Amino acid sequence: MINVTKTYLPPIEEYIAVLKRAWDKSWITNNGELVQELEQKLKDYLQTPHLLFTSNGTLPLQMALKVFGIKKEVITTPFSYVATTNAILWEGAYPVFTDIDAATLCIDANKIEAAVTENTEAILATHVYGIPCNVEKIDAIAKKYNLKVIYDAAHAFGCTYNGKSLLSYGDISTCSFHATKIFHTGEGGCIITNDAEIEKKLYLLRSFGHIGDDYFSEGINAKNSELHAAMGLTVLPALGHIIAQRKKVYEAYNVLLNFSNIKKPEFDVNETYNYAYYPVIFKDEQTLLSVKEALYKNGITTRRYFYPSLNRLPFLGAANECPVSEDISKRVLSLPMYDSLTTQEIELIVSVVNKNS
């Protein structure tokens, strides 16, 4: 079976050697030494001053909304994983969906201003597949209307834009370190801000709002363990190799796929890409379903990532139309992408796609 993704696992001896440091001290949770070390190494890697390691990539979205007191309208993208919308709903705010750019599949920054009302408090956008949003235009709109900017950067670890980590843009960026991600800790995530005071508030939100016997605010448990931090400390040194190998897979797809009947998203030349995903867009939904079924019959799993368009989630009720997102979501399919994918496996995948599209 060729899966749509495959978790990179370091040599188990390396993982155990790092984990043993926590094991020997019986310090497994509550902001242990490995967590602190991982946070510092991530700050160094991403060149960002304020970062907190969290238990997953969803709680940081909720924490970002919470720390700014967002309770009204949030302009957001309909083309993302459902966690983006769920975080808004969970915090009691209202998602206002703005359609996407047909080339990058990120939120169309040219349509954001028209969606701003007196109740708009924030913009929550996703760097889809690691492709940058139009951060300059979003920043200008946010400044004009005094809005907070939160980026769901779950796909963007290792990506840069104009020489800066893509995670350094916005008031807050969040990231997922789920096992399917390019950098992972098994389960985990992080939240990043450029504001030291906001980081202090997020630190409290992450751990029930207290430090020792002193209580300062409401909070939840978004801490992560030494077991997960040990995985991150073992995976991080291999990231350059992982990205380089994924780039080879990406370039092989580019050469072998027949783009007369399919296309792929476009990304900015100012970006350093991480090759996290390889989505292809078919001419119609029926073709996608036929290709997906043909691949499955050949032992190849794929994923309709993202489907459906989030403005059409059944539990939302009425939502504004987003025709570009609704169309693309029916026609986009993520092909297998991971560092150990072999040439023979790539050729099999491509042959099935080309034959059936």
PDB file of N, CA and C in Angstrom, residues 103-144:
ATOM      1  N   ALA A 103      -5.566  30.776  -8.126  1.00  0.00           N
ATOM      2  CA  ALA A 103      -4.193  30.343  -8.415  1.00  0.00           C
ATOM      3  C   ALA A 103      -3.524  29.757  -7.182  1.00  0.00           C
ATOM      4  N   THR A 104      -3.532  30.495  -6.070  1.00  0.00           N
ATOM      5  CA  THR A 104      -2.832  30.046  -4.861  1.00  0.00           C
ATOM      6  C   THR A 104      -3.697  29.198  -3.944  1.00  0.00           C
ATOM      7  N   LEU A 105      -5.011  29.328  -4.048  1.00  0.00           N
ATOM      8  CA  LEU A 105      -6.014  28.675  -3.212  1.00  0.00           C
ATOM      9  C   LEU A 105      -6.060  29.233  -1.788  1.00  0.00           C
ATOM     10  N   CYS A 106      -5.283  30.284  -1.529  1.00  0.00           N
ATOM     11  CA  CYS A 106      -5.389  31.006  -0.258  1.00  0.00           C
ATOM     12  C   CYS A 106      -6.523  32.016  -0.342  1.00  0.00           C
ATOM     13  N   ILE A 107      -6.921  32.566   0.798  1.00  0.00           N
ATOM     14  CA  ILE A 107      -7.972  33.571   0.818  1.00  0.00           C
ATOM     15  C   ILE A 107      -7.630  34.697  -0.158  1.00  0.00           C
ATOM     16  N   ASP A 108      -8.617  35.148  -0.909  1.00  0.00           N
ATOM     17  CA  ASP A 108      -8.404  36.220  -1.891  1.00  0.00           C
ATOM     18  C   ASP A 108      -8.383  37.554  -1.159  1.00  0.00           C
ATOM     19  N   ALA A 109      -7.184  38.101  -1.000  1.00  0.00           N
ATOM     20  CA  ALA A 109      -7.044  39.350  -0.238  1.00  0.00           C
ATOM     21  C   ALA A 109      -7.794  40.502  -0.881  1.00  0.00           C
ATOM     22  N   ASN A 110      -8.047  40.424  -2.192  1.00  0.00           N
ATOM     23  CA  ASN A 110      -8.778  41.489  -2.882  1.00  0.00           C
ATOM     24  C   ASN A 110     -10.261  41.502  -2.531  1.00  0.00           C
ATOM     25  N   LYS A 111     -10.737  40.453  -1.864  1.00  0.00           N
ATOM     26  CA  LYS A 111     -12.152  40.363  -1.507  1.00  0.00           C
ATOM     27  C   LYS A 111     -12.396  40.582  -0.011  1.00  0.00           C
ATOM     28  N   ILE A 112     -11.320  40.727   0.742  1.00  0.00           N
ATOM     29  CA  ILE A 112     -11.468  40.820   2.198  1.00  0.00           C
ATOM     30  C   ILE A 112     -12.133  42.124   2.615  1.00  0.00           C
ATOM     31  N   GLU A 113     -11.709  43.233   2.064  1.00  0.00           N
ATOM     32  CA  GLU A 113     -12.200  44.534   2.530  1.00  0.00           C
ATOM     33  C   GLU A 113     -13.710  44.650   2.388  1.00  0.00           C
ATOM     34  N   ALA A 114     -14.255  44.079   1.330  1.00  0.00           N
ATOM     35  CA  ALA A 114     -15.702  44.146   1.119  1.00  0.00           C
ATOM     36  C   ALA A 114     -16.472  43.385   2.190  1.00  0.00           C
ATOM     37  N   ALA A 115     -15.799  42.466   2.885  1.00  0.00           N
ATOM     38  CA  ALA A 115     -16.459  41.668   3.919  1.00  0.00           C
ATOM     39  C   ALA A 115     -16.384  42.309   5.300  1.00  0.00           C
ATOM     40  N   VAL A 116     -15.620  43.394   5.432  1.00  0.00           N
ATOM     41  CA  VAL A 116     -15.462  44.045   6.733  1.00  0.00           C
ATOM     42  C   VAL A 116     -16.743  44.791   7.112  1.00  0.00           C
ATOM     43  N   THR A 117     -17.197  44.580   8.350  1.00  0.00           N
ATOM     44  CA  THR A 117     -18.345  45.300   8.887  1.00  0.00           C
ATOM     45  C   THR A 117     -17.952  45.904  10.237  1.00  0.00           C
ATOM     46  N   GLU A 118     -18.889  46.576  10.863  1.00  0.00           N
ATOM     47  CA  GLU A 118     -18.610  47.159  12.174  1.00  0.00           C
ATOM     48  C   GLU A 118     -18.374  46.083  13.236  1.00  0.00           C
ATOM     49  N   ASN A 119     -18.769  44.833  12.922  1.00  0.00           N
ATOM     50  CA  ASN A 119     -18.595  43.738  13.872  1.00  0.00           C
ATOM     51  C   ASN A 119     -17.332  42.906  13.621  1.00  0.00           C
ATOM     52  N   THR A 120     -16.602  43.220  12.568  1.00  0.00           N
ATOM     53  CA  THR A 120     -15.402  42.448  12.243  1.00  0.00           C
ATOM     54  C   THR A 120     -14.303  42.739  13.265  1.00  0.00           C
ATOM     55  N   GLU A 121     -13.723  41.672  13.809  1.00  0.00           N
ATOM     56  CA  GLU A 121     -12.667  41.827  14.810  1.00  0.00           C
ATOM     57  C   GLU A 121     -11.330  41.233  14.384  1.00  0.00           C
ATOM     58  N   ALA A 122     -11.354  40.295  13.438  1.00  0.00           N
ATOM     59  CA  ALA A 122     -10.102  39.615  13.085  1.00  0.00           C
ATOM     60  C   ALA A 122     -10.197  39.009  11.686  1.00  0.00           C
ATOM     61  N   ILE A 123      -9.027  38.709  11.153  1.00  0.00           N
ATOM     62  CA  ILE A 123      -8.883  37.921   9.935  1.00  0.00           C
ATOM     63  C   ILE A 123      -8.127  36.657  10.320  1.00  0.00           C
ATOM     64  N   LEU A 124      -8.701  35.506  10.021  1.00  0.00           N
ATOM     65  CA  LEU A 124      -8.040  34.220  10.265  1.00  0.00           C
ATOM     66  C   LEU A 124      -7.875  33.528   8.917  1.00  0.00           C
ATOM     67  N   ALA A 125      -6.651  33.516   8.421  1.00  0.00           N
ATOM     68  CA  ALA A 125      -6.366  32.984   7.089  1.00  0.00           C
ATOM     69  C   ALA A 125      -5.399  31.810   7.180  1.00  0.00           C
ATOM     70  N   THR A 126      -5.414  30.968   6.152  1.00  0.00           N
ATOM     71  CA  THR A 126      -4.565  29.777   6.108  1.00  0.00           C
ATOM     72  C   THR A 126      -3.572  29.877   4.957  1.00  0.00           C
ATOM     73  N   HIS A 127      -2.306  29.595   5.247  1.00  0.00           N
ATOM     74  CA  HIS A 127      -1.301  29.442   4.192  1.00  0.00           C
ATOM     75  C   HIS A 127      -1.482  28.039   3.607  1.00  0.00           C
ATOM     76  N   VAL A 128      -2.358  27.915   2.634  1.00  0.00           N
ATOM     77  CA  VAL A 128      -2.800  26.606   2.131  1.00  0.00           C
ATOM     78  C   VAL A 128      -1.643  25.860   1.464  1.00  0.00           C
ATOM     79  N   TYR A 129      -1.444  24.613   1.880  1.00  0.00           N
ATOM     80  CA  TYR A 129      -0.347  23.766   1.376  1.00  0.00           C
ATOM     81  C   TYR A 129       1.024  24.421   1.571  1.00  0.00           C
ATOM     82  N   GLY A 130       1.128  25.401   2.465  1.00  0.00           N
ATOM     83  CA  GLY A 130       2.380  26.115   2.652  1.00  0.00           C
ATOM     84  C   GLY A 130       2.582  27.260   1.687  1.00  0.00           C
ATOM     85  N   ILE A 131       1.569  27.582   0.898  1.00  0.00           N
ATOM     86  CA  ILE A 131       1.627  28.704  -0.046  1.00  0.00           C
ATOM     87  C   ILE A 131       1.246  29.975   0.700  1.00  0.00           C
ATOM     88  N   PRO A 132       2.036  31.037   0.602  1.00  0.00           N
ATOM     89  CA  PRO A 132       1.754  32.235   1.401  1.00  0.00           C
ATOM     90  C   PRO A 132       0.478  32.948   0.975  1.00  0.00           C
ATOM     91  N   CYS A 133      -0.286  33.393   1.955  1.00  0.00           N
ATOM     92  CA  CYS A 133      -1.342  34.365   1.691  1.00  0.00           C
ATOM     93  C   CYS A 133      -0.693  35.677   1.232  1.00  0.00           C
ATOM     94  N   ASN A 134      -1.505  36.572   0.745  1.00  0.00           N
ATOM     95  CA  ASN A 134      -1.018  37.904   0.382  1.00  0.00           C
ATOM     96  C   ASN A 134      -0.864  38.695   1.678  1.00  0.00           C
ATOM     97  N   VAL A 135       0.247  38.463   2.362  1.00  0.00           N
ATOM     98  CA  VAL A 135       0.426  38.990   3.713  1.00  0.00           C
ATOM     99  C   VAL A 135       0.496  40.517   3.733  1.00  0.00           C
ATOM    100  N   GLU A 136       1.039  41.107   2.668  1.00  0.00           N
ATOM    101  CA  GLU A 136       1.144  42.571   2.628  1.00  0.00           C
ATOM    102  C   GLU A 136      -0.236  43.217   2.577  1.00  0.00           C
ATOM    103  N   LYS A 137      -1.084  42.703   1.701  1.00  0.00           N
ATOM    104  CA  LYS A 137      -2.416  43.305   1.557  1.00  0.00           C
ATOM    105  C   LYS A 137      -3.268  43.045   2.800  1.00  0.00           C
ATOM    106  N   ILE A 138      -3.164  41.848   3.349  1.00  0.00           N
ATOM    107  CA  ILE A 138      -3.918  41.532   4.564  1.00  0.00           C
ATOM    108  C   ILE A 138      -3.478  42.439   5.705  1.00  0.00           C
ATOM    109  N   ASP A 139      -2.184  42.663   5.824  1.00  0.00           N
ATOM    110  CA  ASP A 139      -1.672  43.543   6.868  1.00  0.00           C
ATOM    111  C   ASP A 139      -2.196  44.967   6.696  1.00  0.00           C
ATOM    112  N   ALA A 140      -2.242  45.438   5.457  1.00  0.00           N
ATOM    113  CA  ALA A 140      -2.727  46.801   5.198  1.00  0.00           C
ATOM    114  C   ALA A 140      -4.201  46.941   5.567  1.00  0.00           C
ATOM    115  N   ILE A 141      -5.006  45.950   5.223  1.00  0.00           N
ATOM    116  CA  ILE A 141      -6.434  45.985   5.559  1.00  0.00           C
ATOM    117  C   ILE A 141      -6.615  45.944   7.073  1.00  0.00           C
ATOM    118  N   ALA A 142      -5.841  45.090   7.736  1.00  0.00           N
ATOM    119  CA  ALA A 142      -5.953  44.974   9.193  1.00  0.00           C
ATOM    120  C   ALA A 142      -5.613  46.291   9.874  1.00  0.00           C
ATOM    121  N   LYS A 143      -4.588  46.947   9.404  1.00  0.00           N
ATOM    122  CA  LYS A 143      -4.209  48.238   9.996  1.00  0.00           C
ATOM    123  C   LYS A 143      -5.288  49.296   9.747  1.00  0.00           C
ATOM    124  N   LYS A 144      -5.869  49.277   8.558  1.00  0.00           N
ATOM    125  CA  LYS A 144      -6.886  50.268   8.202  1.00  0.00           C
ATOM    126  C   LYS A 144      -8.110  50.148   9.100  1.00  0.00           C
TER     127      LYS A 144
END
